[in-house]
Amino acid sequence: MVYLADEGRYGSMHYQRCGRSGVLLPKVSLGLWHNFGDTHPLETQRAVLRRAFDLGVTHIDLANNYGPPPGSAESNFGTIFAQDFRPYRDELFIASKAGYLMWPGPYGEFGSRKYLLASLDQSLARMGLDYVDVFYSHRFDPDTPLEETMGALDSAVRQGKALYAGLSNYPPEAIERAAAILGELRTPYLINQHPYSILERGVEGGVLEASARAGVGVIAFSPLAQGQLTDRYLAGVPADSRMAVGHFLRREVLTEQRLALLHALNKLAEGRGQTLAQLALAWVLRDPRVVSVLIGASSVAQLEQNVAVLDSPGFTDDELAEIDRLSAENGIEIP
């Protein structure tokens, strides 16, 4: 069946300006880190992507190594893009990244010019795209001159293969230096991507401030701490869960102290008429420097529940103080 996007797709989504750029991003974006590799049915992926776009989710976030296996998320997205979304390319904001291990040998990871530009060419071929809207250096490489890595991002833009440059998982001091280099090159530097959740607040230790000084937005990945901040683990570890698989999220993190915090946060969410996931997403979005949250989705129902965070009430000072208190008492480091 030919896909025709919902004519009302922009009616309920909230969009926010990304830093000092002209780009507006949806406050909820779809990340294809999990659930879009070859281990998940393509028709489920297609249903999630269609419903996301119908809800006004215009930003799709990928990376060269997303899968499993690495590269399969981009390939699967490319298949679905060709089937459904090619007529809507100018309404989509598509990201890819390179930095983590993608192929064997000395040129298959980190921040060299050779790796980044070769990886971008491979990503474009997998997705069937002429360009991505933003291309990220996926991680800071302490052994490659920052001028080389930023020069590769600049080349990607000048070659027309990316419209904007982004950084992911960079420490504050590297953000400052990178922003200066990109400024001298006159490269459109748009966004920083970092993990940020109630359980992982490291960006409050300088990343948010450095990003604001650079005039770029921050997009948060893992705002649900890979599912911990949902009702998924409140009764233990389900056999089919990400924690049971143990690749990125291990059972050891679900201590009695962590469970106590999750139950306390869930009670607070219920008092606000929300799910735990909606509370967690709304909490990350409370900071205006965070332009969007990246959610994963294994089903349309999960996607719809998380996008419903847009209807969340604001937090009172007492609620924010209570989240801080509960977090600190249960071992969460607050910068």
PDB file of N, CA and C in Angstrom, residues 130-191:
ATOM      1  N   ASP A 130      21.352  11.551  -0.922  1.00  0.00           N
ATOM      2  CA  ASP A 130      22.392  12.410  -1.474  1.00  0.00           C
ATOM      3  C   ASP A 130      23.152  13.146  -0.375  1.00  0.00           C
ATOM      4  N   TYR A 131      22.481  13.383   0.741  1.00  0.00           N
ATOM      5  CA  TYR A 131      23.082  14.126   1.857  1.00  0.00           C
ATOM      6  C   TYR A 131      22.338  13.786   3.134  1.00  0.00           C
ATOM      7  N   VAL A 132      22.992  14.011   4.268  1.00  0.00           N
ATOM      8  CA  VAL A 132      22.314  13.994   5.560  1.00  0.00           C
ATOM      9  C   VAL A 132      22.188  15.438   6.031  1.00  0.00           C
ATOM     10  N   ASP A 133      21.229  15.673   6.895  1.00  0.00           N
ATOM     11  CA  ASP A 133      21.032  17.034   7.394  1.00  0.00           C
ATOM     12  C   ASP A 133      22.078  17.406   8.429  1.00  0.00           C
ATOM     13  N   VAL A 134      22.490  16.441   9.235  1.00  0.00           N
ATOM     14  CA  VAL A 134      23.588  16.696  10.167  1.00  0.00           C
ATOM     15  C   VAL A 134      24.459  15.455  10.236  1.00  0.00           C
ATOM     16  N   PHE A 135      25.775  15.675  10.222  1.00  0.00           N
ATOM     17  CA  PHE A 135      26.750  14.593  10.347  1.00  0.00           C
ATOM     18  C   PHE A 135      27.584  14.861  11.589  1.00  0.00           C
ATOM     19  N   TYR A 136      27.616  13.869  12.471  1.00  0.00           N
ATOM     20  CA  TYR A 136      28.287  13.998  13.764  1.00  0.00           C
ATOM     21  C   TYR A 136      29.640  13.286  13.790  1.00  0.00           C
ATOM     22  N   SER A 137      30.576  13.867  14.492  1.00  0.00           N
ATOM     23  CA  SER A 137      31.694  13.111  15.044  1.00  0.00           C
ATOM     24  C   SER A 137      31.156  12.451  16.301  1.00  0.00           C
ATOM     25  N   HIS A 138      31.113  11.113  16.295  1.00  0.00           N
ATOM     26  CA  HIS A 138      30.359  10.365  17.303  1.00  0.00           C
ATOM     27  C   HIS A 138      31.044  10.318  18.667  1.00  0.00           C
ATOM     28  N   ARG A 139      32.337  10.518  18.668  1.00  0.00           N
ATOM     29  CA  ARG A 139      33.052  10.560  19.953  1.00  0.00           C
ATOM     30  C   ARG A 139      34.352  11.335  19.808  1.00  0.00           C
ATOM     31  N   PHE A 140      34.773  11.920  20.905  1.00  0.00           N
ATOM     32  CA  PHE A 140      36.016  12.672  20.944  1.00  0.00           C
ATOM     33  C   PHE A 140      37.185  11.706  20.839  1.00  0.00           C
ATOM     34  N   ASP A 141      38.137  12.031  19.982  1.00  0.00           N
ATOM     35  CA  ASP A 141      39.328  11.215  19.777  1.00  0.00           C
ATOM     36  C   ASP A 141      40.535  11.974  20.317  1.00  0.00           C
ATOM     37  N   PRO A 142      41.059  11.552  21.465  1.00  0.00           N
ATOM     38  CA  PRO A 142      42.170  12.308  22.066  1.00  0.00           C
ATOM     39  C   PRO A 142      43.473  12.171  21.302  1.00  0.00           C
ATOM     40  N   ASP A 143      43.567  11.209  20.361  1.00  0.00           N
ATOM     41  CA  ASP A 143      44.825  10.956  19.663  1.00  0.00           C
ATOM     42  C   ASP A 143      44.865  11.539  18.258  1.00  0.00           C
ATOM     43  N   THR A 144      43.785  12.141  17.808  1.00  0.00           N
ATOM     44  CA  THR A 144      43.751  12.800  16.498  1.00  0.00           C
ATOM     45  C   THR A 144      43.607  14.298  16.722  1.00  0.00           C
ATOM     46  N   PRO A 145      44.399  15.115  16.047  1.00  0.00           N
ATOM     47  CA  PRO A 145      44.248  16.565  16.227  1.00  0.00           C
ATOM     48  C   PRO A 145      42.804  16.984  15.971  1.00  0.00           C
ATOM     49  N   LEU A 146      42.286  17.817  16.856  1.00  0.00           N
ATOM     50  CA  LEU A 146      40.901  18.257  16.704  1.00  0.00           C
ATOM     51  C   LEU A 146      40.715  19.005  15.387  1.00  0.00           C
ATOM     52  N   GLU A 147      41.773  19.675  14.929  1.00  0.00           N
ATOM     53  CA  GLU A 147      41.696  20.378  13.649  1.00  0.00           C
ATOM     54  C   GLU A 147      41.413  19.408  12.499  1.00  0.00           C
ATOM     55  N   GLU A 148      41.953  18.198  12.568  1.00  0.00           N
ATOM     56  CA  GLU A 148      41.711  17.216  11.513  1.00  0.00           C
ATOM     57  C   GLU A 148      40.264  16.733  11.535  1.00  0.00           C
ATOM     58  N   THR A 149      39.778  16.405  12.723  1.00  0.00           N
ATOM     59  CA  THR A 149      38.399  15.918  12.833  1.00  0.00           C
ATOM     60  C   THR A 149      37.404  16.985  12.418  1.00  0.00           C
ATOM     61  N   MET A 150      37.609  18.220  12.888  1.00  0.00           N
ATOM     62  CA  MET A 150      36.695  19.299  12.512  1.00  0.00           C
ATOM     63  C   MET A 150      36.842  19.633  11.030  1.00  0.00           C
ATOM     64  N   GLY A 151      38.046  19.500  10.498  1.00  0.00           N
ATOM     65  CA  GLY A 151      38.246  19.725   9.071  1.00  0.00           C
ATOM     66  C   GLY A 151      37.482  18.715   8.222  1.00  0.00           C
ATOM     67  N   ALA A 152      37.372  17.473   8.721  1.00  0.00           N
ATOM     68  CA  ALA A 152      36.594  16.464   8.005  1.00  0.00           C
ATOM     69  C   ALA A 152      35.111  16.818   8.010  1.00  0.00           C
ATOM     70  N   LEU A 153      34.596  17.301   9.139  1.00  0.00           N
ATOM     71  CA  LEU A 153      33.199  17.732   9.184  1.00  0.00           C
ATOM     72  C   LEU A 153      32.972  18.899   8.237  1.00  0.00           C
ATOM     73  N   ASP A 154      33.928  19.825   8.195  1.00  0.00           N
ATOM     74  CA  ASP A 154      33.825  20.955   7.278  1.00  0.00           C
ATOM     75  C   ASP A 154      33.798  20.472   5.829  1.00  0.00           C
ATOM     76  N   SER A 155      34.646  19.504   5.507  1.00  0.00           N
ATOM     77  CA  SER A 155      34.663  18.977   4.144  1.00  0.00           C
ATOM     78  C   SER A 155      33.334  18.320   3.789  1.00  0.00           C
ATOM     79  N   ALA A 156      32.745  17.591   4.733  1.00  0.00           N
ATOM     80  CA  ALA A 156      31.457  16.940   4.473  1.00  0.00           C
ATOM     81  C   ALA A 156      30.405  17.972   4.088  1.00  0.00           C
ATOM     82  N   VAL A 157      30.430  19.110   4.775  1.00  0.00           N
ATOM     83  CA  VAL A 157      29.478  20.180   4.456  1.00  0.00           C
ATOM     84  C   VAL A 157      29.811  20.800   3.101  1.00  0.00           C
ATOM     85  N   ARG A 158      31.075  21.122   2.862  1.00  0.00           N
ATOM     86  CA  ARG A 158      31.459  21.786   1.613  1.00  0.00           C
ATOM     87  C   ARG A 158      31.238  20.890   0.389  1.00  0.00           C
ATOM     88  N   GLN A 159      31.308  19.585   0.595  1.00  0.00           N
ATOM     89  CA  GLN A 159      31.055  18.654  -0.500  1.00  0.00           C
ATOM     90  C   GLN A 159      29.559  18.438  -0.746  1.00  0.00           C
ATOM     91  N   GLY A 160      28.710  19.033   0.085  1.00  0.00           N
ATOM     92  CA  GLY A 160      27.275  18.875  -0.068  1.00  0.00           C
ATOM     93  C   GLY A 160      26.732  17.563   0.456  1.00  0.00           C
ATOM     94  N   LYS A 161      27.522  16.854   1.260  1.00  0.00           N
ATOM     95  CA  LYS A 161      27.079  15.565   1.794  1.00  0.00           C
ATOM     96  C   LYS A 161      26.431  15.700   3.166  1.00  0.00           C
ATOM     97  N   ALA A 162      26.549  16.872   3.772  1.00  0.00           N
ATOM     98  CA  ALA A 162      25.881  17.183   5.036  1.00  0.00           C
ATOM     99  C   ALA A 162      25.574  18.676   5.036  1.00  0.00           C
ATOM    100  N   LEU A 163      24.468  19.041   5.675  1.00  0.00           N
ATOM    101  CA  LEU A 163      24.129  20.464   5.766  1.00  0.00           C
ATOM    102  C   LEU A 163      24.716  21.107   7.012  1.00  0.00           C
ATOM    103  N   TYR A 164      24.841  20.336   8.078  1.00  0.00           N
ATOM    104  CA  TYR A 164      25.345  20.851   9.357  1.00  0.00           C
ATOM    105  C   TYR A 164      26.292  19.827   9.980  1.00  0.00           C
ATOM    106  N   ALA A 165      27.146  20.302  10.866  1.00  0.00           N
ATOM    107  CA  ALA A 165      28.041  19.456  11.648  1.00  0.00           C
ATOM    108  C   ALA A 165      27.527  19.356  13.074  1.00  0.00           C
ATOM    109  N   GLY A 166      27.797  18.207  13.694  1.00  0.00           N
ATOM    110  CA  GLY A 166      27.434  18.004  15.091  1.00  0.00           C
ATOM    111  C   GLY A 166      28.503  17.217  15.815  1.00  0.00           C
ATOM    112  N   LEU A 167      28.481  17.300  17.128  1.00  0.00           N
ATOM    113  CA  LEU A 167      29.401  16.553  17.983  1.00  0.00           C
ATOM    114  C   LEU A 167      28.594  15.707  18.956  1.00  0.00           C
ATOM    115  N   SER A 168      29.104  14.513  19.253  1.00  0.00           N
ATOM    116  CA  SER A 168      28.441  13.626  20.196  1.00  0.00           C
ATOM    117  C   SER A 168      29.460  13.105  21.201  1.00  0.00           C
ATOM    118  N   ASN A 169      29.094  13.130  22.473  1.00  0.00           N
ATOM    119  CA  ASN A 169      29.921  12.583  23.557  1.00  0.00           C
ATOM    120  C   ASN A 169      31.247  13.325  23.712  1.00  0.00           C
ATOM    121  N   TYR A 170      31.267  14.615  23.415  1.00  0.00           N
ATOM    122  CA  TYR A 170      32.468  15.435  23.590  1.00  0.00           C
ATOM    123  C   TYR A 170      32.441  16.086  24.974  1.00  0.00           C
ATOM    124  N   PRO A 171      33.581  16.133  25.670  1.00  0.00           N
ATOM    125  CA  PRO A 171      33.632  16.836  26.949  1.00  0.00           C
ATOM    126  C   PRO A 171      33.575  18.350  26.736  1.00  0.00           C
ATOM    127  N   PRO A 172      33.249  19.106  27.787  1.00  0.00           N
ATOM    128  CA  PRO A 172      33.061  20.556  27.622  1.00  0.00           C
ATOM    129  C   PRO A 172      34.252  21.281  27.022  1.00  0.00           C
ATOM    130  N   GLU A 173      35.466  20.946  27.467  1.00  0.00           N
ATOM    131  CA  GLU A 173      36.642  21.673  26.959  1.00  0.00           C
ATOM    132  C   GLU A 173      36.850  21.393  25.475  1.00  0.00           C
ATOM    133  N   ALA A 174      36.546  20.179  25.013  1.00  0.00           N
ATOM    134  CA  ALA A 174      36.673  19.860  23.593  1.00  0.00           C
ATOM    135  C   ALA A 174      35.593  20.564  22.779  1.00  0.00           C
ATOM    136  N   ILE A 175      34.405  20.711  23.358  1.00  0.00           N
ATOM    137  CA  ILE A 175      33.344  21.470  22.684  1.00  0.00           C
ATOM    138  C   ILE A 175      33.795  22.897  22.445  1.00  0.00           C
ATOM    139  N   GLU A 176      34.407  23.499  23.459  1.00  0.00           N
ATOM    140  CA  GLU A 176      34.880  24.883  23.333  1.00  0.00           C
ATOM    141  C   GLU A 176      35.908  25.006  22.210  1.00  0.00           C
ATOM    142  N   ARG A 177      36.871  24.095  22.185  1.00  0.00           N
ATOM    143  CA  ARG A 177      37.917  24.140  21.159  1.00  0.00           C
ATOM    144  C   ARG A 177      37.349  23.856  19.780  1.00  0.00           C
ATOM    145  N   ALA A 178      36.469  22.858  19.695  1.00  0.00           N
ATOM    146  CA  ALA A 178      35.866  22.505  18.407  1.00  0.00           C
ATOM    147  C   ALA A 178      35.042  23.659  17.860  1.00  0.00           C
ATOM    148  N   ALA A 179      34.307  24.329  18.736  1.00  0.00           N
ATOM    149  CA  ALA A 179      33.484  25.457  18.297  1.00  0.00           C
ATOM    150  C   ALA A 179      34.361  26.565  17.721  1.00  0.00           C
ATOM    151  N   ALA A 180      35.505  26.796  18.330  1.00  0.00           N
ATOM    152  CA  ALA A 180      36.412  27.830  17.822  1.00  0.00           C
ATOM    153  C   ALA A 180      36.952  27.456  16.438  1.00  0.00           C
ATOM    154  N   ILE A 181      37.328  26.187  16.268  1.00  0.00           N
ATOM    155  CA  ILE A 181      37.854  25.731  14.972  1.00  0.00           C
ATOM    156  C   ILE A 181      36.778  25.823  13.896  1.00  0.00           C
ATOM    157  N   LEU A 182      35.589  25.320  14.209  1.00  0.00           N
ATOM    158  CA  LEU A 182      34.507  25.352  13.231  1.00  0.00           C
ATOM    159  C   LEU A 182      34.093  26.790  12.914  1.00  0.00           C
ATOM    160  N   GLY A 183      34.189  27.659  13.914  1.00  0.00           N
ATOM    161  CA  GLY A 183      33.892  29.065  13.665  1.00  0.00           C
ATOM    162  C   GLY A 183      34.866  29.691  12.683  1.00  0.00           C
ATOM    163  N   GLU A 184      36.154  29.358  12.854  1.00  0.00           N
ATOM    164  CA  GLU A 184      37.165  29.888  11.930  1.00  0.00           C
ATOM    165  C   GLU A 184      36.946  29.354  10.516  1.00  0.00           C
ATOM    166  N   LEU A 185      36.498  28.117  10.418  1.00  0.00           N
ATOM    167  CA  LEU A 185      36.244  27.507   9.110  1.00  0.00           C
ATOM    168  C   LEU A 185      34.909  27.951   8.526  1.00  0.00           C
ATOM    169  N   ARG A 186      34.094  28.606   9.347  1.00  0.00           N
ATOM    170  CA  ARG A 186      32.747  29.026   8.952  1.00  0.00           C
ATOM    171  C   ARG A 186      31.868  27.826   8.593  1.00  0.00           C
ATOM    172  N   THR A 187      32.054  26.758   9.373  1.00  0.00           N
ATOM    173  CA  THR A 187      31.264  25.535   9.214  1.00  0.00           C
ATOM    174  C   THR A 187      29.999  25.650  10.052  1.00  0.00           C
ATOM    175  N   PRO A 188      28.823  25.376   9.514  1.00  0.00           N
ATOM    176  CA  PRO A 188      27.594  25.457  10.303  1.00  0.00           C
ATOM    177  C   PRO A 188      27.519  24.338  11.352  1.00  0.00           C
ATOM    178  N   TYR A 189      27.880  24.688  12.566  1.00  0.00           N
ATOM    179  CA  TYR A 189      27.909  23.774  13.721  1.00  0.00           C
ATOM    180  C   TYR A 189      26.564  23.912  14.437  1.00  0.00           C
ATOM    181  N   LEU A 190      25.796  22.827  14.476  1.00  0.00           N
ATOM    182  CA  LEU A 190      24.395  22.906  14.879  1.00  0.00           C
ATOM    183  C   LEU A 190      24.087  22.389  16.264  1.00  0.00           C
ATOM    184  N   ILE A 191      24.725  21.259  16.676  1.00  0.00           N
ATOM    185  CA  ILE A 191      24.131  20.503  17.769  1.00  0.00           C
ATOM    186  C   ILE A 191      25.150  19.605  18.448  1.00  0.00           C
TER     187      ILE A 191
END
